[in-house]
Amino acid sequence: MFVLERNQCGFNAEHDAGWRYPTVELLDRRPFFASEDIYCILDMDEGYLSFATNKKYLGVAFRGLKGKTLYPIVSCVWGQCEITMKYLGVCEPEPPSLMEACRNSILERLEKKKNMLIQFVNFHFQSH
């Protein structure tokens, strides 16, 4: 749960009061006011969830999510609010290593040669 109005983040609200989010350091000691767009950044490889606006990265809100099942939910209590959720895509954690790129290239060429050999053998067996 990320409560904009109170600058608070938390979960299991019945048993946990939550914590200040975004942190005071990120806000220059001013309260956070929501911009037009708020982005939720989920990194399941590293196991964290963070938020950002068009102008500022707000930092990590939740950690320890690796291997967990999450259900994205957005709500608003203000009557004149419009909420849209849009999946913006996936980012690869890092580019492939040179060794991995070479291995993929070699396997790709071997596969092509194997297919050419199979076609050659099939052609000669069919013609005889």
mmCIF file of C-alpha atoms in Angstrom, residues 7 20-33 51-53 55-60:
data_model
loop_
_atom_site.group_PDB
_atom_site.id
_atom_site.type_symbol
_atom_site.label_atom_id
_atom_site.label_comp_id
_atom_site.label_asym_id
_atom_site.label_seq_id
_atom_site.Cartn_x
_atom_site.Cartn_y
_atom_site.Cartn_z
ATOM 1 C CA ASN A 7 3.408 9.962 2.374
ATOM 2 C CA ARG A 20 7.366 7.133 5.463
ATOM 3 C CA TYR A 21 7.553 6.937 1.683
ATOM 4 C CA PRO A 22 8.970 8.558 -0.334
ATOM 5 C CA THR A 23 11.734 9.260 2.138
ATOM 6 C CA VAL A 24 12.345 12.769 3.442
ATOM 7 C CA GLU A 25 15.739 12.869 1.693
ATOM 8 C CA LEU A 26 14.108 12.345 -1.695
ATOM 9 C CA LEU A 27 11.525 15.036 -1.079
ATOM 10 C CA ASP A 28 13.852 17.768 0.194
ATOM 11 C CA ARG A 29 11.694 17.864 3.345
ATOM 12 C CA ARG A 30 8.583 18.849 1.383
ATOM 13 C CA PRO A 31 5.423 16.729 1.242
ATOM 14 C CA PHE A 32 4.917 14.610 -1.841
ATOM 15 C CA PHE A 33 2.251 15.721 -4.300
ATOM 16 C CA PHE A 51 7.719 4.129 -7.746
ATOM 17 C CA ALA A 52 8.594 7.094 -9.967
ATOM 18 C CA THR A 53 6.949 10.148 -11.489
ATOM 19 C CA LYS A 55 10.370 13.883 -13.001
ATOM 20 C CA LYS A 56 11.689 11.869 -10.070
ATOM 21 C CA TYR A 57 12.551 8.320 -9.031
ATOM 22 C CA LEU A 58 10.970 7.852 -5.602
ATOM 23 C CA GLY A 59 13.045 4.884 -4.506
ATOM 24 C CA VAL A 60 12.329 1.340 -3.399
#
